[in-house]
Short mmCIF file of C-alpha atoms and ligand atoms in Angstrom, two decimals:
data_model
loop_
_atom_site.label_atom_id
_atom_site.label_comp_id
_atom_site.label_asym_id
_atom_site.label_seq_id
_atom_site.Cartn_x
_atom_site.Cartn_y
_atom_site.Cartn_z
CA MET A 27 9.77 19.86 1.60
CA THR A 28 7.84 22.78 3.35
CA ILE A 29 4.72 24.42 2.03
CA GLU A 30 6.68 27.51 1.26
CA ILE A 31 9.17 25.71 -0.87
CA LEU A 32 6.45 23.74 -2.61
CA LYS A 33 4.61 27.22 -3.43
CA LYS A 34 7.91 28.73 -4.57
CA GLU A 35 8.50 25.72 -6.81
CA LEU A 36 5.23 25.80 -8.35
CA GLU A 37 5.22 29.39 -9.14
CA GLU A 38 8.83 29.12 -10.70
CA ARG A 39 7.85 26.10 -12.77
CA TYR A 40 4.54 27.68 -14.13
CA SER A 41 4.26 31.12 -15.49
CA ALA A 42 0.45 31.02 -15.69
CA SER A 43 -1.47 32.84 -13.16
CA GLY A 44 -4.42 31.12 -11.57
CA SER A 45 -6.50 30.68 -8.49
CA GLN A 46 -4.80 30.69 -5.03
CA ILE A 47 -2.54 27.74 -4.49
CA GLN A 48 -4.11 24.98 -2.33
CA PHE A 49 -2.08 22.44 -0.37
CA TYR A 50 -2.91 18.66 0.33
CA PHE A 51 -1.09 15.65 1.89
CA SER A 52 -1.62 11.89 1.57
CA PRO A 53 0.29 9.43 3.58
CA GLY A 54 1.88 6.09 2.55
CA ARG A 55 1.00 3.05 4.47
CA VAL A 56 2.42 -0.25 6.12
CA ASN A 57 0.32 -3.14 6.38
CA LEU A 58 0.98 -4.92 9.64
CA ILE A 59 -0.71 -8.38 8.69
CA GLY A 60 -3.27 -9.58 6.16
CA GLU A 61 -1.19 -9.60 2.80
CA HIS A 62 -2.64 -10.64 -0.56
CA THR A 63 -5.98 -11.11 1.14
CA ASP A 64 -7.71 -7.85 -0.09
CA TYR A 65 -8.38 -8.86 -3.62
CA ASN A 66 -9.76 -12.10 -2.16
CA GLY A 67 -12.36 -10.46 0.07
CA GLY A 68 -10.44 -10.88 3.24
CA TYR A 69 -9.11 -9.10 6.25
CA VAL A 70 -6.23 -6.59 6.19
CA PHE A 71 -4.68 -4.51 9.04
CA PRO A 72 -2.75 -1.53 7.64
CA CYS A 73 -1.97 1.85 9.08
CA ALA A 74 -1.27 5.19 7.42
CA LEU A 75 2.27 6.47 8.04
CA SER A 76 3.56 9.97 8.79
CA PHE A 77 5.40 10.25 5.59
CA GLY A 78 3.61 10.62 2.33
CA THR A 79 2.97 12.81 -0.86
CA TYR A 80 2.39 16.70 -0.84
CA LEU A 81 0.45 18.44 -3.69
CA ALA A 82 0.35 22.02 -4.36
CA VAL A 83 -2.45 22.77 -6.97
CA ARG A 84 -4.47 25.72 -8.46
CA GLN A 85 -6.86 26.17 -11.12
CA ILE A 86 -5.86 27.99 -14.51
CA ASP A 87 -7.69 29.33 -17.46
CA GLU A 88 -6.01 27.53 -19.98
CA PRO A 89 -7.64 23.94 -21.01
CA LEU A 90 -4.49 22.08 -19.79
CA ILE A 91 -3.49 19.90 -16.89
CA ARG A 92 0.24 20.48 -16.10
CA MET A 93 1.77 17.88 -13.86
CA SER A 94 5.07 17.73 -12.38
CA THR A 95 7.02 16.41 -9.29
CA THR A 96 9.97 17.26 -7.42
CA ASN A 97 10.87 13.55 -7.50
CA PHE A 98 11.38 12.80 -11.10
CA ASP A 99 12.30 14.85 -14.22
CA PHE A 100 9.26 13.60 -16.35
CA GLN A 101 6.55 16.29 -16.47
CA ALA A 102 3.32 16.28 -18.42
CA GLU A 103 1.10 18.92 -20.22
CA ILE A 104 -2.21 17.26 -21.09
CA PRO A 105 -5.10 18.95 -23.08
CA ILE A 106 -8.35 18.36 -21.03
CA GLY A 107 -10.39 15.79 -22.91
CA SER A 108 -13.38 13.44 -22.70
CA SER A 109 -10.82 10.66 -22.04
CA TYR A 110 -7.27 10.15 -21.38
CA GLU A 111 -4.49 7.66 -22.63
CA LYS A 112 -1.80 6.25 -20.25
CA ILE A 113 1.55 7.69 -20.79
CA GLY A 114 4.11 4.89 -20.92
CA ASP A 115 5.09 3.74 -17.43
CA GLU A 116 5.30 7.33 -16.09
CA TRP A 117 4.42 8.37 -12.55
CA VAL A 118 1.72 10.73 -14.04
CA ASN A 119 -0.38 7.70 -14.65
CA TYR A 120 -1.58 7.77 -11.15
CA PRO A 121 -2.97 11.20 -11.02
CA LEU A 122 -4.14 11.03 -14.60
CA GLY A 123 -5.96 7.84 -13.70
CA VAL A 124 -7.89 9.55 -10.95
CA VAL A 125 -8.64 12.54 -13.50
CA SER A 126 -9.80 9.84 -16.05
CA GLU A 127 -11.90 8.11 -13.42
CA LEU A 128 -13.52 11.39 -12.51
CA THR A 129 -14.26 12.36 -16.04
CA LYS A 130 -15.88 8.99 -16.58
CA ARG A 131 -18.07 9.95 -13.76
CA GLY A 132 -19.16 13.15 -15.41
CA VAL A 133 -16.90 15.65 -13.52
CA LYS A 134 -15.68 18.52 -15.76
CA ILE A 135 -12.05 18.95 -14.96
CA PRO A 136 -10.81 22.57 -15.40
CA GLY A 137 -7.44 23.67 -16.17
CA LEU A 138 -5.00 22.76 -13.44
CA GLU A 139 -1.37 23.14 -12.46
CA MET A 140 -0.16 20.37 -9.92
CA LEU A 141 3.27 19.91 -8.39
CA PHE A 142 3.63 16.79 -6.29
CA SER A 143 6.40 16.12 -3.77
CA GLY A 144 6.73 12.69 -2.08
CA ASN A 145 8.98 11.46 0.73
CA ILE A 146 7.91 7.85 0.48
CA PRO A 147 10.65 5.70 -0.66
CA ASN A 148 9.61 4.88 -4.26
CA LYS A 149 8.66 1.40 -5.21
CA SER A 150 9.17 0.40 -1.68
CA GLY A 151 5.75 -1.41 -1.09
CA LEU A 152 4.81 1.49 1.20
CA SER A 153 2.09 2.70 -1.14
CA SER A 154 3.51 5.65 -2.88
CA SER A 155 1.07 5.13 -5.70
CA ALA A 156 -2.09 5.12 -3.78
CA SER A 157 -0.72 8.00 -1.84
CA ILE A 158 -0.59 10.08 -5.17
CA GLU A 159 -3.92 8.66 -6.35
CA LEU A 160 -5.67 9.68 -3.07
CA VAL A 161 -3.83 13.19 -2.60
CA THR A 162 -5.23 13.92 -6.22
CA ALA A 163 -8.72 12.63 -5.68
CA VAL A 164 -9.13 14.49 -2.13
CA ALA A 165 -7.72 17.66 -3.69
CA LEU A 166 -10.01 17.68 -6.66
CA ASN A 167 -12.96 16.82 -4.55
CA GLU A 168 -12.36 19.86 -2.50
CA LEU A 169 -11.19 22.17 -5.13
CA LEU A 170 -14.10 21.52 -7.40
CA GLY A 171 -16.67 21.15 -4.56
CA LEU A 172 -17.64 17.65 -5.93
CA GLY A 173 -19.12 16.40 -2.60
CA ILE A 174 -17.85 12.93 -3.18
CA SER A 175 -17.53 10.83 -0.03
CA ARG A 176 -14.27 9.48 1.17
CA ILE A 177 -15.05 5.93 0.65
CA ASP A 178 -16.03 6.70 -2.93
CA LEU A 179 -12.76 8.73 -3.31
CA VAL A 180 -10.91 5.58 -2.26
CA LYS A 181 -12.83 3.61 -4.56
CA ILE A 182 -11.87 6.05 -7.41
CA GLY A 183 -8.25 5.76 -6.41
CA ARG A 184 -8.46 2.02 -6.89
CA ALA A 185 -10.24 2.31 -10.13
CA ALA A 186 -7.46 4.54 -11.37
CA GLU A 187 -5.00 1.73 -10.68
CA ASN A 188 -7.04 -1.16 -11.98
CA HIS A 189 -8.40 0.53 -15.20
CA PHE A 190 -5.82 3.09 -16.11
CA VAL A 191 -2.52 1.98 -14.71
CA GLY A 192 -3.38 -1.62 -15.27
CA VAL A 193 -2.54 -3.27 -11.87
CA ASN A 194 -5.48 -5.44 -10.43
CA CYS A 195 -4.92 -4.43 -6.90
CA GLY A 196 -7.42 -4.81 -4.08
CA ILE A 197 -8.57 -1.98 -1.97
CA MET A 198 -6.21 -1.86 0.94
CA ASP A 199 -3.72 0.69 -0.02
CA GLN A 200 -6.22 3.44 -1.05
CA PHE A 201 -8.27 2.60 1.99
CA ALA A 202 -5.42 3.00 4.41
CA VAL A 203 -4.10 6.14 2.95
CA GLY A 204 -7.66 7.57 2.61
CA MET A 205 -9.06 6.47 5.98
CA GLY A 206 -6.04 6.25 8.23
CA LYS A 207 -6.08 7.73 11.70
CA LYS A 208 -3.12 8.67 13.68
CA ASP A 209 -1.86 5.85 16.15
CA HIS A 210 -4.47 3.38 14.82
CA ALA A 211 -4.57 0.48 12.39
CA ILE A 212 -7.54 -0.18 10.34
CA TYR A 213 -8.98 -3.58 10.43
CA LEU A 214 -10.90 -3.83 7.28
CA ASN A 215 -13.02 -6.42 5.74
CA CYS A 216 -12.32 -5.97 2.09
CA ASP A 217 -15.53 -7.73 0.75
CA THR A 218 -17.90 -5.66 2.81
CA LEU A 219 -15.74 -2.60 3.53
CA ASP A 220 -16.80 -2.79 7.31
CA TYR A 221 -13.98 -1.49 9.35
CA GLU A 222 -12.64 -0.78 12.81
CA LEU A 223 -9.98 1.64 13.97
CA VAL A 224 -7.77 -0.28 16.41
CA PRO A 225 -5.49 1.79 18.81
CA ILE A 226 -1.96 0.65 18.32
CA LYS A 227 -0.45 0.55 21.85
CA LEU A 228 2.76 -1.18 21.66
CA GLU A 229 4.25 -0.71 25.23
CA GLY A 230 7.96 -0.52 24.96
CA TYR A 231 7.95 -1.80 21.38
CA LYS A 232 8.19 0.00 17.95
CA LEU A 233 7.22 -0.96 14.37
CA VAL A 234 10.51 -0.76 12.30
CA ILE A 235 10.35 -0.68 8.55
CA ALA A 236 13.27 -1.99 6.70
CA ASN A 237 13.55 -1.18 2.97
CA THR A 238 15.46 -3.80 0.74
CA ASN A 239 16.09 -1.18 -1.85
CA LYS A 240 15.74 -3.79 -4.51
CA PRO A 241 14.51 -2.56 -7.67
CA ARG A 242 11.05 -4.00 -8.28
CA GLY A 243 11.20 -4.91 -12.09
CA LEU A 244 8.48 -7.40 -12.79
CA ALA A 245 6.37 -6.76 -9.67
CA ASP A 246 3.11 -5.50 -11.41
CA SER A 247 2.94 -8.45 -13.83
CA LYS A 248 3.78 -10.92 -11.18
CA TYR A 249 1.09 -9.31 -8.90
CA ASN A 250 -1.41 -9.66 -11.68
CA GLU A 251 -0.40 -13.19 -12.09
CA ARG A 252 -1.12 -14.05 -8.45
CA VAL A 253 -4.67 -12.53 -8.83
CA ALA A 254 -5.31 -14.84 -11.65
CA GLU A 255 -4.12 -17.74 -9.69
CA CYS A 256 -6.56 -16.93 -6.83
CA GLN A 257 -9.35 -16.79 -9.50
CA THR A 258 -8.30 -20.20 -10.78
CA ALA A 259 -8.42 -21.50 -7.24
CA VAL A 260 -11.81 -20.12 -6.62
CA LYS A 261 -13.21 -22.00 -9.67
CA MET A 262 -11.50 -25.26 -8.71
CA LEU A 263 -12.79 -25.11 -5.00
CA SER A 264 -16.21 -24.34 -6.25
CA ASP A 265 -16.59 -27.83 -7.49
CA GLY A 266 -16.67 -28.82 -3.83
CA LYS A 267 -18.65 -25.53 -2.47
CA LYS A 268 -19.72 -22.63 -4.42
CA ILE A 269 -17.64 -19.56 -3.59
CA THR A 270 -16.93 -16.45 -5.35
CA LEU A 271 -13.84 -15.28 -3.26
CA LEU A 272 -11.12 -17.46 -1.33
CA ALA A 273 -11.68 -15.73 2.02
CA GLN A 274 -15.19 -17.24 2.18
CA LEU A 275 -13.38 -20.31 3.42
CA ASN A 276 -11.50 -20.71 6.69
CA MET A 277 -8.64 -23.25 7.07
CA ASN A 278 -11.14 -25.96 8.26
CA ASP A 279 -13.02 -25.71 4.95
CA PHE A 280 -9.93 -25.46 2.93
CA ASN A 281 -8.47 -28.78 4.48
CA SER A 282 -11.71 -30.61 3.56
CA LEU A 283 -12.07 -28.96 0.15
CA GLN A 284 -8.40 -28.87 -1.06
CA HIS A 285 -8.63 -32.16 -3.07
CA HIS A 286 -10.63 -30.18 -5.59
CA ILE A 287 -7.51 -28.22 -6.69
CA THR A 288 -5.61 -30.47 -8.96
CA ASP A 289 -2.63 -28.12 -9.42
CA GLU A 290 -0.10 -27.91 -6.57
CA VAL A 291 0.98 -24.26 -7.13
CA ILE A 292 -2.66 -23.25 -7.02
CA LYS A 293 -3.25 -25.25 -3.89
CA ARG A 294 -0.38 -23.37 -2.18
CA ARG A 295 -1.48 -20.03 -3.27
CA ALA A 296 -5.09 -20.69 -1.87
CA ARG A 297 -3.56 -22.15 1.33
CA HIS A 298 -1.71 -18.86 1.78
CA VAL A 299 -4.81 -16.61 1.31
CA ILE A 300 -7.10 -18.70 3.55
CA SER A 301 -4.53 -19.20 6.29
CA GLU A 302 -3.48 -15.48 6.25
CA ASN A 303 -6.99 -14.48 6.48
CA ASP A 304 -7.52 -16.71 9.59
CA ARG A 305 -4.05 -15.18 10.96
CA THR A 306 -5.27 -11.58 10.41
CA PHE A 307 -8.61 -12.37 12.46
CA GLU A 308 -6.43 -13.83 15.25
CA ALA A 309 -3.83 -11.11 15.21
CA VAL A 310 -6.22 -8.41 15.67
CA ALA A 311 -8.04 -10.19 18.48
CA VAL A 312 -4.50 -10.97 20.30
CA LEU A 313 -3.37 -7.36 19.94
CA LYS A 314 -6.66 -6.13 21.59
CA THR A 315 -5.72 -8.20 24.70
CA GLY A 316 -2.24 -6.91 24.58
CA ASP A 317 -0.48 -10.35 23.67
CA LEU A 318 2.38 -8.70 21.57
CA LEU A 319 4.28 -12.03 21.58
CA ARG A 320 1.52 -13.94 19.94
CA PHE A 321 1.11 -11.10 17.42
CA GLY A 322 4.63 -11.17 16.76
CA GLN A 323 4.54 -14.89 15.96
CA LEU A 324 1.63 -14.38 13.59
CA MET A 325 3.77 -11.93 11.73
CA ASN A 326 6.33 -14.38 11.53
CA ASP A 327 3.91 -17.03 10.30
CA SER A 328 2.57 -14.52 7.61
CA HIS A 329 6.03 -14.07 6.19
CA ASP A 330 6.78 -17.77 6.03
CA SER A 331 3.57 -18.41 4.33
CA LEU A 332 4.19 -15.60 1.77
CA ARG A 333 7.71 -17.03 1.23
CA ASP A 334 6.73 -20.69 0.90
CA ASP A 335 3.19 -20.85 -0.28
CA TYR A 336 2.72 -17.44 -2.23
CA GLU A 337 6.28 -17.04 -3.33
CA VAL A 338 6.33 -13.29 -3.43
CA THR A 339 9.34 -12.79 -1.14
CA GLY A 340 12.74 -13.34 -2.80
CA ILE A 341 16.33 -13.26 -1.24
CA GLU A 342 16.28 -9.77 -0.20
CA LEU A 343 13.11 -9.74 1.94
CA ASP A 344 13.93 -13.30 3.33
CA THR A 345 17.53 -12.02 4.32
CA LEU A 346 16.10 -9.10 6.12
CA VAL A 347 13.41 -11.08 7.86
CA ALA A 348 15.88 -13.86 8.81
CA GLU A 349 18.57 -11.55 10.17
CA SER A 350 15.94 -9.40 12.06
CA ARG A 351 14.66 -12.40 13.88
CA LYS A 352 18.06 -13.27 15.17
CA ILE A 353 18.24 -10.05 17.26
CA PRO A 354 16.92 -10.34 20.70
CA GLY A 355 14.04 -8.07 21.15
CA VAL A 356 12.61 -8.65 17.79
CA ILE A 357 9.39 -10.55 18.25
CA GLY A 358 7.89 -10.56 14.81
CA SER A 359 9.18 -9.75 11.30
CA ARG A 360 7.54 -10.03 7.89
CA MET A 361 7.37 -8.42 4.50
CA THR A 362 4.72 -5.83 3.84
CA GLY A 363 2.82 -5.10 0.69
CA ALA A 364 2.88 -6.86 -2.56
CA GLY A 365 6.28 -8.22 -2.18
CA PHE A 366 8.97 -8.87 -4.82
CA GLY A 367 11.26 -6.38 -3.06
CA GLY A 368 10.06 -3.56 -1.10
CA CYS A 369 10.01 -3.39 2.71
CA THR A 370 9.68 -5.73 5.78
CA VAL A 371 8.02 -4.42 8.96
CA SER A 372 9.12 -5.75 12.41
CA LEU A 373 7.86 -5.38 15.95
CA VAL A 374 11.15 -4.51 18.01
CA LYS A 375 11.64 -3.82 21.74
CA GLU A 376 12.78 -0.12 22.11
CA GLU A 377 16.29 -0.92 23.46
CA SER A 378 16.88 -3.40 20.60
CA ILE A 379 16.22 -1.04 17.59
CA ASP A 380 19.82 0.52 17.28
CA ARG A 381 21.28 -2.99 17.55
CA MET A 382 18.75 -4.19 14.93
CA ILE A 383 19.56 -1.49 12.50
CA ARG A 384 23.30 -1.82 12.96
CA GLU A 385 23.51 -5.54 12.67
CA VAL A 386 20.70 -6.42 10.17
CA GLY A 387 22.12 -3.57 8.07
CA GLU A 388 25.67 -5.09 7.99
CA SER A 389 24.63 -8.63 7.40
CA TYR A 390 22.09 -7.75 4.64
CA LEU A 391 24.72 -5.74 2.91
CA SER A 392 27.25 -8.54 2.93
CA ILE A 393 24.66 -11.14 1.64
CA THR A 394 22.99 -9.05 -0.88
CA ASN A 395 25.27 -6.20 -1.76
CA LEU A 396 22.50 -3.81 -1.15
CA LYS A 397 22.14 -1.25 1.56
CA ALA A 398 18.99 -1.46 3.42
CA GLU A 399 17.35 1.70 5.04
CA PHE A 400 15.41 1.55 8.35
CA TYR A 401 12.55 3.98 9.55
CA VAL A 402 10.75 3.76 12.78
CA ALA A 403 7.22 3.97 11.89
CA GLU A 404 5.05 6.49 13.05
CA ILE A 405 1.35 6.04 12.44
CA GLY A 406 -0.29 9.14 10.95
CA ASN A 407 -3.57 10.52 9.66
CA GLY A 408 -5.25 9.98 6.24
CA ALA A 409 -5.23 12.11 3.23
CA GLN A 410 -6.16 15.81 4.17
CA LYS A 411 -5.94 19.52 3.02
CA ILE A 412 -3.22 21.41 4.58
CA MET A 413 -4.37 24.68 6.20
CA CYS A 414 -2.03 27.56 5.73
C1 LIG B 15 -0.22 -4.23 -3.10
C2 LIG B 15 -1.68 -3.90 -3.54
C3 LIG B 15 -2.84 -4.07 -2.48
C4 LIG B 15 -2.43 -5.47 -1.71
C5 LIG B 15 -1.09 -5.71 -1.32
C6 LIG B 15 -0.71 -7.20 -0.90
O1 LIG B 15 0.19 -3.27 -2.12
O2 LIG B 15 -1.75 -2.56 -4.00
O3 LIG B 15 -4.06 -3.92 -2.91
O4 LIG B 15 -2.88 -6.51 -2.43
O5 LIG B 15 -0.28 -5.60 -2.55
O6 LIG B 15 -1.41 -7.44 0.29
#
């Protein structure tokens, strides 16, 4: 979708005239390692992608917010108010959640016409929701001259998801799409929000994303269930050592404290989070030394822990990962994002990419009856205004 098409589309959909149309873009993200660690105060290592969500927006004189998208039929016309209600499970809850959070912070929202257009595969675990939240937050911040810092916009995006949409997500996705930098991954401590931009130089390898195309039905409720299980683990472990977040422990601590966890499922959930946090720390260190083989091994270990201890994979993700690992030149493969469907990310030698796409695509189809899609990841910049 080019800017000209988006502009024409907005003018055709809405008859109202208003201020000059402005354009914004926010990317999706892929997480390289550090999964389900963010809401436990741990490390993550995501990067922004080159595909994402475009927004054409203008101010109007009527006291209404019109929202539509080229991706779905549902459109909304919402009277400006002092508070907002969630609209079923519709996509508008993401931008509306941002409007609601800004309103709570005292921002006077004017009449608006907003047209979104995304090229992130929907519900694929590549953060189409954080992308639409951040494109909204960044656009309104600029358009209304609010002067909110980028980190606070990231927090507003997460608050929209937590309080309005109702998913108790951590901060990784909004941070990655808000703060991403071309050809870098973000090594983020989700407790302190200290971060480092690490150059991704893969010397003959590429990151290949594979989409299971599995509909992610109960993903949000299962996600919230995992968040609650981690809180239970914190309570139980605190009988041995007072902690507030699982990532305050490393695997040595866990091994000596795990007998305080009386429930086997909760024990496995905690083991995943704590081992994943240790792995992420190591992964960034080895990547900096150029040890891609070890980085790939840690990606593999991450997936296995998400499959066996955290139980967020499922037949589709496990099949893509298992089939990918059979291809010579694939040195690491894991699920990325929340899980329960969505995508995998693999580290693949350039000359093996075509073979991987062909052979994994075929075996995945014959095992699951679903057609996978593959994308060679390009690491892009975070949310921004598009200058025309
Ligand atoms: C989703 C959430 C993130 C994070 C990941 C799992 O993408 O939005 O906050 O918890 O799952 O790592």
